[in-house]
Structure formats: C-alpha cells, structure tokens
C-alpha cells in the first residue's frame, strides 16, 4: 500500500520535511511502477530515488554537523548502510531480476522508520541551532544598522 504523509513523519523543520515528503513520493512512485509491472519504470524511479535520497543524506549530515549533534557518526553509518543496500538493488534490477517486493519492503520498513526514529532524534538539536543562527544573523544586521543609523 502506498504511504500517506502524516504527522508522525513530520520533524518540524520545513526544509527537511519537504525533502522527506519528496522521498515518500518516490516510494509511492515505486508502488505505482510495481502495479504497472514495468521493470523499466522501476529502474528509472529507483535511480531517481537513490540520487535524491543520497543528496538528502548529505544535506542532513551538514545540518547535524553544524548543530554539533553528538550522534552524527552513528547516523552517518546508518545512511551509508542504506546507500549500500539500495546500491545492490540498483545492480540487481539492471540484470533483469525482479526486486520490487524486496525493495518496497526495505523502503517502507527501513527508510520510513529511519525518518520516524533516527531523524526525529536529531530534530531538536538541529532546530535549536537553526533558530540560534537566525537570531545571530538578525543581531548582526541590527548592529550594522545601529552603527550607521543609531
Ligand atoms: Fe532524513
Ligand atoms: Fe537521516
């Protein structure tokens, strides 16, 4: 069954939430491809999903690093493990093997749980850091403004 976006998946960080929504859309596109029994479509969607997810991981890792999230290394390892797993799916499907059911299982059980648990774990630290960075930028602008016009 396709995934419906819900509040359990929401971290309250708009930029991350919209990336996660996009990942869910890709997973749903895999469901769609399964229903049309098109191996070609699976290959295409899987490539796009992997591309997008890997750049999302890099983005997320940057935010965690900037925020000084203490479990960054463990989180990175989990990302790498997932990358390896989907990489092997990409290879297998290109040899004509039907990996659709297995792939959907991994995407749903693994990626969705990752968002709900591991990603949720960093959300507070990252959100606080983003709020602080915005405050600092505003303060800087304020002092510049004050020097000129104060
Ligand atoms: Fe994520
Ligand atoms: Fe993550």
PDB file of C-alpha atoms and ligand atoms in Angstrom:
ATOM      1  CA  UNK A   1       0.000   0.000   0.000  1.00  0.00           C
ATOM      2  CA  UNK A   2       1.216   3.483  -0.798  1.00  0.00           C
ATOM      3  CA  UNK A   3       2.294   5.743   2.038  1.00  0.00           C
ATOM      4  CA  UNK A   4       0.244   8.719   3.131  1.00  0.00           C
ATOM      5  CA  UNK A   5       2.183  11.606   4.573  1.00  0.00           C
ATOM      6  CA  UNK A   6       1.320  12.042   8.248  1.00  0.00           C
ATOM      7  CA  UNK A   7       2.365  13.955  11.337  1.00  0.00           C
ATOM      8  CA  UNK A   8       4.475  11.028  12.575  1.00  0.00           C
ATOM      9  CA  UNK A   9       6.840  11.751   9.698  1.00  0.00           C
ATOM     10  CA  UNK A  10       6.969  15.461  10.375  1.00  0.00           C
ATOM     11  CA  UNK A  11      10.007  16.808  12.248  1.00  0.00           C
ATOM     12  CA  UNK A  12       9.004  20.485  12.337  1.00  0.00           C
ATOM     13  CA  UNK A  13      11.976  21.569  10.229  1.00  0.00           C
ATOM     14  CA  UNK A  14      10.347  22.778   6.994  1.00  0.00           C
ATOM     15  CA  UNK A  15      13.334  22.210   4.695  1.00  0.00           C
ATOM     16  CA  UNK A  16      13.784  18.639   5.946  1.00  0.00           C
ATOM     17  CA  UNK A  17      10.073  17.890   5.984  1.00  0.00           C
ATOM     18  CA  UNK A  18       9.751  18.870   2.346  1.00  0.00           C
ATOM     19  CA  UNK A  19      12.699  16.621   1.419  1.00  0.00           C
ATOM     20  CA  UNK A  20      11.149  13.726   3.338  1.00  0.00           C
ATOM     21  CA  UNK A  21       7.834  14.344   1.580  1.00  0.00           C
ATOM     22  CA  UNK A  22       9.643  14.071  -1.709  1.00  0.00           C
ATOM     23  CA  UNK A  23      11.213  10.758  -0.639  1.00  0.00           C
ATOM     24  CA  UNK A  24       7.752   9.447   0.258  1.00  0.00           C
ATOM     25  CA  UNK A  25       6.568  10.496  -3.210  1.00  0.00           C
ATOM     26  CA  UNK A  26       9.404   8.489  -4.742  1.00  0.00           C
ATOM     27  CA  UNK A  27       8.487   5.431  -2.671  1.00  0.00           C
ATOM     28  CA  UNK A  28       4.911   5.818  -3.868  1.00  0.00           C
ATOM     29  CA  UNK A  29       6.213   6.022  -7.423  1.00  0.00           C
ATOM     30  CA  UNK A  30       7.855   2.618  -6.859  1.00  0.00           C
ATOM     31  CA  UNK A  31       4.440   1.287  -5.773  1.00  0.00           C
ATOM     32  CA  UNK A  32       2.961   2.699  -8.914  1.00  0.00           C
ATOM     33  CA  UNK A  33       5.665   1.110 -11.063  1.00  0.00           C
ATOM     34  CA  UNK A  34       5.020  -2.235  -9.387  1.00  0.00           C
ATOM     35  CA  UNK A  35       1.345  -2.017 -10.263  1.00  0.00           C
ATOM     36  CA  UNK A  36       2.128  -1.344 -13.909  1.00  0.00           C
ATOM     37  CA  UNK A  37       4.619  -4.272 -13.919  1.00  0.00           C
ATOM     38  CA  UNK A  38       7.159  -2.149 -15.715  1.00  0.00           C
ATOM     39  CA  UNK A  39      10.721  -3.132 -14.884  1.00  0.00           C
ATOM     40  CA  UNK A  40      11.945  -0.165 -16.893  1.00  0.00           C
ATOM     41  CA  UNK A  41       9.905   2.182 -14.754  1.00  0.00           C
ATOM     42  CA  UNK A  42      11.256   0.551 -11.586  1.00  0.00           C
ATOM     43  CA  UNK A  43      14.837   1.086 -12.778  1.00  0.00           C
ATOM     44  CA  UNK A  44      14.112   4.723 -13.567  1.00  0.00           C
ATOM     45  CA  UNK A  45      12.291   5.519 -10.326  1.00  0.00           C
ATOM     46  CA  UNK A  46      14.863   3.672  -8.246  1.00  0.00           C
ATOM     47  CA  UNK A  47      17.702   5.674  -9.809  1.00  0.00           C
ATOM     48  CA  UNK A  48      15.895   8.930  -9.079  1.00  0.00           C
ATOM     49  CA  UNK A  49      15.025   7.860  -5.558  1.00  0.00           C
ATOM     50  CA  UNK A  50      18.626   6.901  -4.809  1.00  0.00           C
ATOM     51  CA  UNK A  51      20.005  10.153  -6.242  1.00  0.00           C
ATOM     52  CA  UNK A  52      17.578  12.244  -4.287  1.00  0.00           C
ATOM     53  CA  UNK A  53      17.952  10.308  -1.054  1.00  0.00           C
ATOM     54  CA  UNK A  54      21.748  10.440  -1.120  1.00  0.00           C
ATOM     55  CA  UNK A  55      21.793  14.193  -1.574  1.00  0.00           C
ATOM     56  CA  UNK A  56      19.216  14.474   1.200  1.00  0.00           C
ATOM     57  CA  UNK A  57      21.536  12.443   3.455  1.00  0.00           C
ATOM     58  CA  UNK A  58      24.446  14.802   2.695  1.00  0.00           C
ATOM     59  CA  UNK A  59      22.257  17.820   3.423  1.00  0.00           C
ATOM     60  CA  UNK A  60      21.089  16.323   6.699  1.00  0.00           C
ATOM     61  CA  UNK A  61      24.633  15.395   7.744  1.00  0.00           C
ATOM     62  CA  UNK A  62      25.712  19.000   7.206  1.00  0.00           C
ATOM     63  CA  UNK A  63      22.932  20.324   9.400  1.00  0.00           C
ATOM     64  CA  UNK A  64      23.770  17.818  12.125  1.00  0.00           C
ATOM     65  CA  UNK A  65      27.433  18.729  11.958  1.00  0.00           C
ATOM     66  CA  UNK A  66      26.741  22.455  12.176  1.00  0.00           C
ATOM     67  CA  UNK A  67      24.493  21.844  15.149  1.00  0.00           C
ATOM     68  CA  UNK A  68      27.086  19.678  16.912  1.00  0.00           C
ATOM     69  CA  UNK A  69      24.714  16.708  17.078  1.00  0.00           C
ATOM     70  CA  UNK A  70      26.525  14.149  19.256  1.00  0.00           C
ATOM     71  CA  UNK A  71      25.414  11.046  17.323  1.00  0.00           C
ATOM     72  CA  UNK A  72      26.432  12.302  13.899  1.00  0.00           C
ATOM     73  CA  UNK A  73      28.830   9.439  13.205  1.00  0.00           C
ATOM     74  CA  UNK A  74      26.331   6.749  14.075  1.00  0.00           C
ATOM     75  CA  UNK A  75      23.730   8.486  11.912  1.00  0.00           C
ATOM     76  CA  UNK A  76      26.191   8.701   9.023  1.00  0.00           C
ATOM     77  CA  UNK A  77      26.852   4.981   9.306  1.00  0.00           C
ATOM     78  CA  UNK A  78      23.153   4.243   9.026  1.00  0.00           C
ATOM     79  CA  UNK A  79      22.955   6.429   5.909  1.00  0.00           C
ATOM     80  CA  UNK A  80      25.905   4.597   4.372  1.00  0.00           C
ATOM     81  CA  UNK A  81      24.398   1.207   5.103  1.00  0.00           C
ATOM     82  CA  UNK A  82      21.202   2.231   3.376  1.00  0.00           C
ATOM     83  CA  UNK A  83      23.174   3.564   0.400  1.00  0.00           C
ATOM     84  CA  UNK A  84      24.910   0.208   0.081  1.00  0.00           C
ATOM     85  CA  UNK A  85      21.650  -1.696   0.250  1.00  0.00           C
ATOM     86  CA  UNK A  86      19.884   0.344  -2.397  1.00  0.00           C
ATOM     87  CA  UNK A  87      23.053   0.263  -4.499  1.00  0.00           C
ATOM     88  CA  UNK A  88      22.828  -3.502  -4.620  1.00  0.00           C
ATOM     89  CA  UNK A  89      19.159  -3.280  -5.618  1.00  0.00           C
ATOM     90  CA  UNK A  90      20.147  -0.984  -8.461  1.00  0.00           C
ATOM     91  CA  UNK A  91      22.662  -3.519  -9.727  1.00  0.00           C
ATOM     92  CA  UNK A  92      20.336  -6.496  -9.391  1.00  0.00           C
ATOM     93  CA  UNK A  93      17.408  -4.853 -11.145  1.00  0.00           C
ATOM     94  CA  UNK A  94      19.636  -3.931 -14.064  1.00  0.00           C
ATOM     95  CA  UNK A  95      20.403  -7.593 -14.629  1.00  0.00           C
ATOM     96  CA  UNK A  96      16.674  -8.165 -15.051  1.00  0.00           C
ATOM     97  CA  UNK A  97      15.970  -9.523 -11.576  1.00  0.00           C
ATOM     98  CA  UNK A  98      12.602  -8.591 -10.137  1.00  0.00           C
ATOM     99  CA  UNK A  99      13.472  -6.988  -6.805  1.00  0.00           C
ATOM    100  CA  UNK A 100      10.302  -4.924  -6.470  1.00  0.00           C
ATOM    101  CA  UNK A 101       8.735  -6.630  -3.438  1.00  0.00           C
ATOM    102  CA  UNK A 102      12.003  -6.779  -1.538  1.00  0.00           C
ATOM    103  CA  UNK A 103      12.775  -3.174  -2.428  1.00  0.00           C
ATOM    104  CA  UNK A 104       9.384  -1.939  -1.275  1.00  0.00           C
ATOM    105  CA  UNK A 105       9.790  -3.794   1.972  1.00  0.00           C
ATOM    106  CA  UNK A 106      13.188  -2.191   2.611  1.00  0.00           C
ATOM    107  CA  UNK A 107      11.999   1.273   1.626  1.00  0.00           C
ATOM    108  CA  UNK A 108       8.990   1.098   3.841  1.00  0.00           C
ATOM    109  CA  UNK A 109      10.395  -0.693   6.849  1.00  0.00           C
ATOM    110  CA  UNK A 110      13.765   0.901   6.778  1.00  0.00           C
ATOM    111  CA  UNK A 111      13.637   4.367   5.303  1.00  0.00           C
ATOM    112  CA  UNK A 112      10.333   5.305   6.891  1.00  0.00           C
ATOM    113  CA  UNK A 113      11.496   4.055  10.281  1.00  0.00           C
ATOM    114  CA  UNK A 114      14.711   5.971   9.837  1.00  0.00           C
ATOM    115  CA  UNK A 115      12.732   9.198   9.401  1.00  0.00           C
ATOM    116  CA  UNK A 116      10.443   8.422  12.327  1.00  0.00           C
ATOM    117  CA  UNK A 117      13.190   7.450  14.772  1.00  0.00           C
ATOM    118  CA  UNK A 118      16.758   8.367  13.805  1.00  0.00           C
ATOM    119  CA  UNK A 119      15.894  11.634  12.083  1.00  0.00           C
ATOM    120  CA  UNK A 120      13.489  12.621  14.830  1.00  0.00           C
ATOM    121  CA  UNK A 121      16.336  12.157  17.273  1.00  0.00           C
ATOM    122  CA  UNK A 122      18.421  14.978  15.752  1.00  0.00           C
ATOM    123  CA  UNK A 123      15.489  17.307  15.121  1.00  0.00           C
ATOM    124  CA  UNK A 124      15.551  19.160  18.425  1.00  0.00           C
ATOM    125  CA  UNK A 125      19.285  19.935  18.325  1.00  0.00           C
ATOM    126  CA  UNK A 126      19.177  20.960  14.664  1.00  0.00           C
ATOM    127  CA  UNK A 127      16.061  23.093  15.103  1.00  0.00           C
ATOM    128  CA  UNK A 128      17.578  24.893  18.096  1.00  0.00           C
ATOM    129  CA  UNK A 129      20.752  25.545  16.110  1.00  0.00           C
ATOM    130  CA  UNK A 130      18.774  26.948  13.187  1.00  0.00           C
ATOM    131  CA  UNK A 131      16.829  29.285  15.465  1.00  0.00           C
ATOM    132  CA  UNK A 132      20.096  30.444  17.049  1.00  0.00           C
ATOM    133  CA  UNK A 133      21.751  31.006  13.651  1.00  0.00           C
ATOM    134  CA  UNK A 134      18.792  33.112  12.520  1.00  0.00           C
ATOM    135  CA  UNK A 135      18.944  35.119  15.732  1.00  0.00           C
ATOM    136  CA  UNK A 136      22.684  35.742  15.253  1.00  0.00           C
ATOM    137  CA  UNK A 137      22.164  36.899  11.672  1.00  0.00           C
ATOM    138  CA  UNK A 138      19.468  39.292  12.806  1.00  0.00           C
ATOM    139  CA  UNK A 139      21.644  40.599  15.636  1.00  0.00           C
ATOM    140  CA  UNK A 140      24.485  41.190  13.199  1.00  0.00           C
ATOM    141  CA  UNK A 141      22.215  43.107  10.868  1.00  0.00           C
ATOM    142  CA  UNK A 142      20.958  45.036  13.861  1.00  0.00           C
ATOM    143  CA  UNK A 143      24.430  46.128  14.958  1.00  0.00           C
ATOM    144  CA  UNK A 144      25.357  47.152  11.433  1.00  0.00           C
ATOM    145  CA  UNK A 145      22.153  49.129  11.270  1.00  0.00           C
ATOM    146  CA  UNK A 146      22.811  50.668  14.690  1.00  0.00           C
ATOM    147  CA  UNK A 147      26.327  51.747  13.751  1.00  0.00           C
ATOM    148  CA  UNK A 148      25.081  53.594  10.737  1.00  0.00           C
ATOM    149  CA  UNK A 149      21.841  54.959  11.970  1.00  0.00           C
ATOM    150  CA  UNK A 150      21.877  54.510  15.727  1.00  0.00           C
TER     151      UNK A 150
HETATM  152 FE1  LIG B   1      16.155  12.185   6.547  1.00  0.00          FE
HETATM  153 FE1  LIG B   2      18.857  10.527   8.312  1.00  0.00          FE
END
